[in-house]
Short mmCIF file of C-alpha atoms (C1' of nucleotides) in Angstrom, two decimals:
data_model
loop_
_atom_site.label_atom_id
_atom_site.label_comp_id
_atom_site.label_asym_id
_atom_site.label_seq_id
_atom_site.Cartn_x
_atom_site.Cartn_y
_atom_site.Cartn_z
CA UNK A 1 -10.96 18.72 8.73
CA UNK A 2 -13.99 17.44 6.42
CA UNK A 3 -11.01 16.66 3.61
CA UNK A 4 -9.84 13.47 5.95
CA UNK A 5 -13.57 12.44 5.73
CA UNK A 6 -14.17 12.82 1.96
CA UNK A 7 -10.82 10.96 1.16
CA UNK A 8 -11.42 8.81 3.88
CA UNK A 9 -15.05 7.85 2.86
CA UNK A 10 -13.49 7.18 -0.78
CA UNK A 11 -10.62 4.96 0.30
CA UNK A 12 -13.10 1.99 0.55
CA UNK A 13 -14.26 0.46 -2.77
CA UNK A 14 -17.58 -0.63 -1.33
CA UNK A 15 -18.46 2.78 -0.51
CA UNK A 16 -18.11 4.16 -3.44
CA UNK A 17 -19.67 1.41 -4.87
CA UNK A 18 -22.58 2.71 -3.23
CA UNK A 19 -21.78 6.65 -3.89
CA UNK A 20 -22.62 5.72 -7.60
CA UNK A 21 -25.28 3.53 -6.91
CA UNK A 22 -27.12 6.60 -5.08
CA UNK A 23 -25.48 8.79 -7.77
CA UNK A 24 -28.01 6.53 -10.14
CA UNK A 25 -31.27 8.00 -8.30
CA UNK A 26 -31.91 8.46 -4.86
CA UNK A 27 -33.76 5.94 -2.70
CA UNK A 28 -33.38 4.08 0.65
CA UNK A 29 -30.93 1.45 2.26
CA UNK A 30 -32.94 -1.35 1.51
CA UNK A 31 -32.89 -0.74 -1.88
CA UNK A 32 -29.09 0.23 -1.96
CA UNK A 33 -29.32 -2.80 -0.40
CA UNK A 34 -30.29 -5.45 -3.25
CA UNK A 35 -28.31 -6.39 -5.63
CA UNK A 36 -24.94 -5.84 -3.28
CA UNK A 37 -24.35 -8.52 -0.68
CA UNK A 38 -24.07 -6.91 2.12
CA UNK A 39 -25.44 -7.16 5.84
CA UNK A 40 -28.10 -4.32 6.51
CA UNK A 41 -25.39 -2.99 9.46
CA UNK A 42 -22.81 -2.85 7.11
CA UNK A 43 -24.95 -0.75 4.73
CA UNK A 44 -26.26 1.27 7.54
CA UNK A 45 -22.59 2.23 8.92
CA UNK A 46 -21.61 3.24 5.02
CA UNK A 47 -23.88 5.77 4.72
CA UNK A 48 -22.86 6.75 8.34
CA UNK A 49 -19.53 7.43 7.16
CA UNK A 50 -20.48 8.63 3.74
CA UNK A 51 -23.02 10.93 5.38
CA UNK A 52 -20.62 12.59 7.48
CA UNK A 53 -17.79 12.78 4.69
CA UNK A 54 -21.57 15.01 3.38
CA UNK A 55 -21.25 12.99 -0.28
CA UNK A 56 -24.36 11.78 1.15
CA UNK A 57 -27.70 13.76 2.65
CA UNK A 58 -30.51 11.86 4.17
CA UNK A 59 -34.07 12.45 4.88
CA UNK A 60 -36.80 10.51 6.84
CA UNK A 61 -40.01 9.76 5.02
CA UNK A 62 -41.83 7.86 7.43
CA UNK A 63 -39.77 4.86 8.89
CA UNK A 64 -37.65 4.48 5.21
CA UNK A 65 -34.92 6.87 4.99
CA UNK A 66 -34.24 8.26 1.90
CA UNK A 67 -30.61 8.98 0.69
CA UNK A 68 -29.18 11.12 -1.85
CA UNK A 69 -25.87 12.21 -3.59
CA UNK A 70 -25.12 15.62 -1.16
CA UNK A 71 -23.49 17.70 -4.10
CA UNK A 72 -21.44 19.56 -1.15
CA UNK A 73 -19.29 16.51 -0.93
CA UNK A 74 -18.46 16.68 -5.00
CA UNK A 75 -17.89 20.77 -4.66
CA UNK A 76 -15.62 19.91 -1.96
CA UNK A 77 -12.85 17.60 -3.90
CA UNK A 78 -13.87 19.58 -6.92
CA UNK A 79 -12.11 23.11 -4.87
CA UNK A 80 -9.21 20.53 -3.80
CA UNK A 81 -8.50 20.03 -7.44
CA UNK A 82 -8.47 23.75 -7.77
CA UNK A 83 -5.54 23.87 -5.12
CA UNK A 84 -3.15 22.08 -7.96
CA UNK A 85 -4.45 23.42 -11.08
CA UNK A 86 -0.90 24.49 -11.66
CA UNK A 87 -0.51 20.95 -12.90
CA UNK A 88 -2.95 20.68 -14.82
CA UNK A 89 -1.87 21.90 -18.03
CA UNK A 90 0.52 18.80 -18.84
CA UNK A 91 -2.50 16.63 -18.92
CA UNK A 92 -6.00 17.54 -19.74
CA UNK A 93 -7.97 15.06 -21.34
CA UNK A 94 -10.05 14.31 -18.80
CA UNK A 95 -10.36 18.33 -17.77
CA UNK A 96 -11.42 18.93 -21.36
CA UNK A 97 -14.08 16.52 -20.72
CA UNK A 98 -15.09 18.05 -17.22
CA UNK A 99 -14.36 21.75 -18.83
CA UNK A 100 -16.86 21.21 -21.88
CA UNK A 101 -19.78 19.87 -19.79
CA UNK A 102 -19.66 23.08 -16.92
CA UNK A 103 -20.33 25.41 -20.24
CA UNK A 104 -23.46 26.85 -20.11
CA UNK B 1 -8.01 -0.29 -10.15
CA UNK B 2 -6.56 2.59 -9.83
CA UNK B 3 -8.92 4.68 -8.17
CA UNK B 4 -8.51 2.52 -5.31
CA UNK B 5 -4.79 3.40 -4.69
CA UNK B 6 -5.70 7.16 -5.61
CA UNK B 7 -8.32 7.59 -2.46
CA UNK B 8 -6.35 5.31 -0.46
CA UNK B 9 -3.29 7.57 -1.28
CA UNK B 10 -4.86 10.51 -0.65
CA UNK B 11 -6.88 9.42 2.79
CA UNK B 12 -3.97 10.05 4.91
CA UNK B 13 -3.22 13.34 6.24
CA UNK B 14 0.43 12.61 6.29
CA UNK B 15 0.43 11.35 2.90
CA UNK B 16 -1.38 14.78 1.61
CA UNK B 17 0.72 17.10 3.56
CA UNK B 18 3.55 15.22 1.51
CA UNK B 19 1.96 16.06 -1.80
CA UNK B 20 1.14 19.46 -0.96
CA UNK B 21 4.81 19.81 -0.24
CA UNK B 22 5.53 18.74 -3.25
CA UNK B 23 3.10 20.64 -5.29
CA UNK B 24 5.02 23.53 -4.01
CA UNK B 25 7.88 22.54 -6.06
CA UNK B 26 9.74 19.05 -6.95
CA UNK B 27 12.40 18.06 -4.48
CA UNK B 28 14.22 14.71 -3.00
CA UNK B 29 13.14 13.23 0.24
CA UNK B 30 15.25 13.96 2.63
CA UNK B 31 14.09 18.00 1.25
CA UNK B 32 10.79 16.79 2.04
CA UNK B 33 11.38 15.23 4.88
CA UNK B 34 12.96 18.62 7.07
CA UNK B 35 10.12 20.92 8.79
CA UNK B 36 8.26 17.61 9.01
CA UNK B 37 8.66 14.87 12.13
CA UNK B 38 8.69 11.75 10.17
CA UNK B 39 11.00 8.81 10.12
CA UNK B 40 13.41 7.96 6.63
CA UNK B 41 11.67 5.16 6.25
CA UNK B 42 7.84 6.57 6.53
CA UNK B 43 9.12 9.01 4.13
CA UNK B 44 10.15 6.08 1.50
CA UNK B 45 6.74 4.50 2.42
CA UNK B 46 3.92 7.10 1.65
CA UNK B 47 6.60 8.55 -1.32
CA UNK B 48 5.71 4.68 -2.63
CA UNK B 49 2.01 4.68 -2.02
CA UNK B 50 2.04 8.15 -3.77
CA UNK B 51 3.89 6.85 -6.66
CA UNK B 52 1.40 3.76 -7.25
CA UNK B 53 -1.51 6.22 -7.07
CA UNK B 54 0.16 8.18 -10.14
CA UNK B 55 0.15 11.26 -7.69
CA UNK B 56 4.27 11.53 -7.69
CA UNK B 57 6.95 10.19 -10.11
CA UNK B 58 10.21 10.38 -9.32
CA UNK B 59 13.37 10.79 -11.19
CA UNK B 60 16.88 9.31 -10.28
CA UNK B 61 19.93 11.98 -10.10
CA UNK B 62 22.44 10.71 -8.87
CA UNK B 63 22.41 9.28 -5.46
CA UNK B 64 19.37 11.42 -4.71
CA UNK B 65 15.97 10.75 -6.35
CA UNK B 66 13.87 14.02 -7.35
CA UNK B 67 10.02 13.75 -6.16
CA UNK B 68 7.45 15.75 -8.40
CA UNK B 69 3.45 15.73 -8.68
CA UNK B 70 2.18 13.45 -11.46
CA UNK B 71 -0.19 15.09 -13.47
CA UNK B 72 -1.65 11.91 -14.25
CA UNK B 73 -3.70 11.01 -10.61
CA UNK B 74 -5.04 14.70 -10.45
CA UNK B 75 -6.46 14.05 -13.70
CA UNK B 76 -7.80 10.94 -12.71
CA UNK B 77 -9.65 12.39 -9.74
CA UNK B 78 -11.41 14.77 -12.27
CA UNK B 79 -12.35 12.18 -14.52
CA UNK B 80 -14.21 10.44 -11.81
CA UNK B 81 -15.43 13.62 -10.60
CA UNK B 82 -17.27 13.96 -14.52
CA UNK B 83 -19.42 11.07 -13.69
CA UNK B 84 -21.26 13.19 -11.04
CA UNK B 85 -21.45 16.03 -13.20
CA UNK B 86 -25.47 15.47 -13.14
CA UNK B 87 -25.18 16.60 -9.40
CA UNK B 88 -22.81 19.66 -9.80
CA UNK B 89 -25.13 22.49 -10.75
CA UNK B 90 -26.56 22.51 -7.51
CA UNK B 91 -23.26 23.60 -5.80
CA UNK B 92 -21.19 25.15 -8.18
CA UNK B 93 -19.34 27.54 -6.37
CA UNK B 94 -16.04 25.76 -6.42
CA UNK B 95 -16.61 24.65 -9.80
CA UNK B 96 -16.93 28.26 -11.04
CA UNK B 97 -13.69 28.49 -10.08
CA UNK B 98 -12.52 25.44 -11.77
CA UNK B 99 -13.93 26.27 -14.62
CA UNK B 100 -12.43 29.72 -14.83
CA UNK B 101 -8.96 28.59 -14.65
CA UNK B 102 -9.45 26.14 -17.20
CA UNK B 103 -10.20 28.46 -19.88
CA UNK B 104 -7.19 29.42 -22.43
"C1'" DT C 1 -52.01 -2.08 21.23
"C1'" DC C 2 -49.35 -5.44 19.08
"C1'" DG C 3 -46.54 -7.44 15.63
"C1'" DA C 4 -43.79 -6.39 11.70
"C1'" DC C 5 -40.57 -3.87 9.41
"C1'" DA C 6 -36.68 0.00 8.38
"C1'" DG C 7 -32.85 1.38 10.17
"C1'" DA C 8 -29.31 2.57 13.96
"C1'" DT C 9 -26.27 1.18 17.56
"C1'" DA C 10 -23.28 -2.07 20.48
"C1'" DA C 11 -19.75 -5.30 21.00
"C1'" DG C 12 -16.38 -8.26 19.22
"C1'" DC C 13 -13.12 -10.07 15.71
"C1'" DG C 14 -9.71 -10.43 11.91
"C1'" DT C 15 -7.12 -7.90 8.69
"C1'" DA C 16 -4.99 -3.72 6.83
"C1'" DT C 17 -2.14 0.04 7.61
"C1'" DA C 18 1.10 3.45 9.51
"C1'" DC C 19 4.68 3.49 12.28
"C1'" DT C 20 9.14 1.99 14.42
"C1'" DT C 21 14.23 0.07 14.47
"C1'" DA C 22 17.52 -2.48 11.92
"C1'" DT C 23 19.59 -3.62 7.72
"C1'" DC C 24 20.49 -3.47 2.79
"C1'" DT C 25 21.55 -1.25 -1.91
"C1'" DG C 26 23.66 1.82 -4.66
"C1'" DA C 27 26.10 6.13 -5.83
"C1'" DT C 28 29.62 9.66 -4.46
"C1'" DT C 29 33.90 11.30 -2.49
"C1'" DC C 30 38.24 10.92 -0.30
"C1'" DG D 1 38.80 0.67 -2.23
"C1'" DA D 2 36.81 2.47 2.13
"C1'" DA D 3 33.82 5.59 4.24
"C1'" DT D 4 29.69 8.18 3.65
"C1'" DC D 5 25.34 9.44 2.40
"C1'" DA D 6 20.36 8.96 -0.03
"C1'" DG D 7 17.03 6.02 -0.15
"C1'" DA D 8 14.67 1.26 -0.16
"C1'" DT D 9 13.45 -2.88 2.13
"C1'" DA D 10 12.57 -6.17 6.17
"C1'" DA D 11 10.37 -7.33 10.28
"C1'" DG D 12 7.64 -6.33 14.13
"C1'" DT D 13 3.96 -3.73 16.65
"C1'" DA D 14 -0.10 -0.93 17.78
"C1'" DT D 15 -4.09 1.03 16.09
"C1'" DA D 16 -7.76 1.77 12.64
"C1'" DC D 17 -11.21 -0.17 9.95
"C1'" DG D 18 -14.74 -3.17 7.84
"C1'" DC D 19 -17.23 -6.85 8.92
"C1'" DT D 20 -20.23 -9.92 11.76
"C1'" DT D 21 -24.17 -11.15 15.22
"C1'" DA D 22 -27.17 -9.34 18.63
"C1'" DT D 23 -29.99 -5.77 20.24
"C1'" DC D 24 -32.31 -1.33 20.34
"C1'" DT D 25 -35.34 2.61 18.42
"C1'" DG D 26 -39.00 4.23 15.99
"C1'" DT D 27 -42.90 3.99 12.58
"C1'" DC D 28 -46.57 1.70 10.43
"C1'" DG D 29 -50.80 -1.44 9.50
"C1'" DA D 30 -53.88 -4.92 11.42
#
DNA sequence: TCGACAGATAAGCGTATACTTATCTGATTC
DNA sequence: GAATCAGATAAGTATACGCTTATCTGTCGA
């Protein structure tokens, strides 16, 4: 069940501390790297997790590794949402927001 | 922070079975708790961590406290969700659907 | 080919978390 | 007012998780 993953993946602040970093422009761990203090195994085991919660996509370019936002990841808590749009109507601000920049 | 408590909330199974329960219609806890195998006191637990996230309020009646889905922590999810908007049109599929429901 | 570098994996450790049983609080009913 | 019931809290325990240091894999330039 990939939804344990995503939420999962989420649940720690330094991760998606990351997520947006990589959300910023895509590049590789050393460069996630700087600026955060973190140990390169920590990094690496991040991305592991993010990777397999697929908010993240990878691809080798030599020996640097290049990571990416994976959109699938975002379409995935985006059609959880959808499961409770019942509720939605009580408060929309922020889906007013989210509504007006999906418009062609 | 509150998106902290919200993906923390929401990365247990148990804890999203609850709320999808709930989304179903608003009930007490010991409603909640039949059909599942959990303890009183688990129930009183996640029902807590659910209630800090702004997923659930509740509302005393009585001697029995009525559980219902906050509107507020879905809407927070989708306001995070709008920072990553840059990466949606690549996957839109669910977001179609999102959209759709959205409109009056 | 060798040394250097990017990154992954292994093993171990301390803390957080989800659960349990036991107990407490507060509201209802007799 | 006593018994009962819904739910919260306390305390303890086992496991999950995020981190560390040490080591391994694989690619590159000299």
């Amino acid at each position: 069940m990939i939804e344990n993953e995503l939420f999962k993946a989420l649940a720690d602040p330094t991760r998606r501390a990351i997520f947006e970093k990589l959300a910023s422009g895509a590049m590789n761990a050393s460069a996630l790297r700087d600026g955060m203090t973190i140990s390169q195994p920590a990094m690496s085991q991040h991305l592991a997790v993010l990777r397999t919660a697929r908010l993240v996509r990878e691809e080798r370019q030599g020996r640097f590794v290049n990571y990416e936002v994976d959109p699938e990841g975002l379409a995935l808590i985006a059609a959880w949402l959808t499961k409770y749009r019942a509720y939605w109507p009580a408060r929309i601000d922020a889906l007013k927001i989210l509504l007006k920049d999906m418009e062609p």
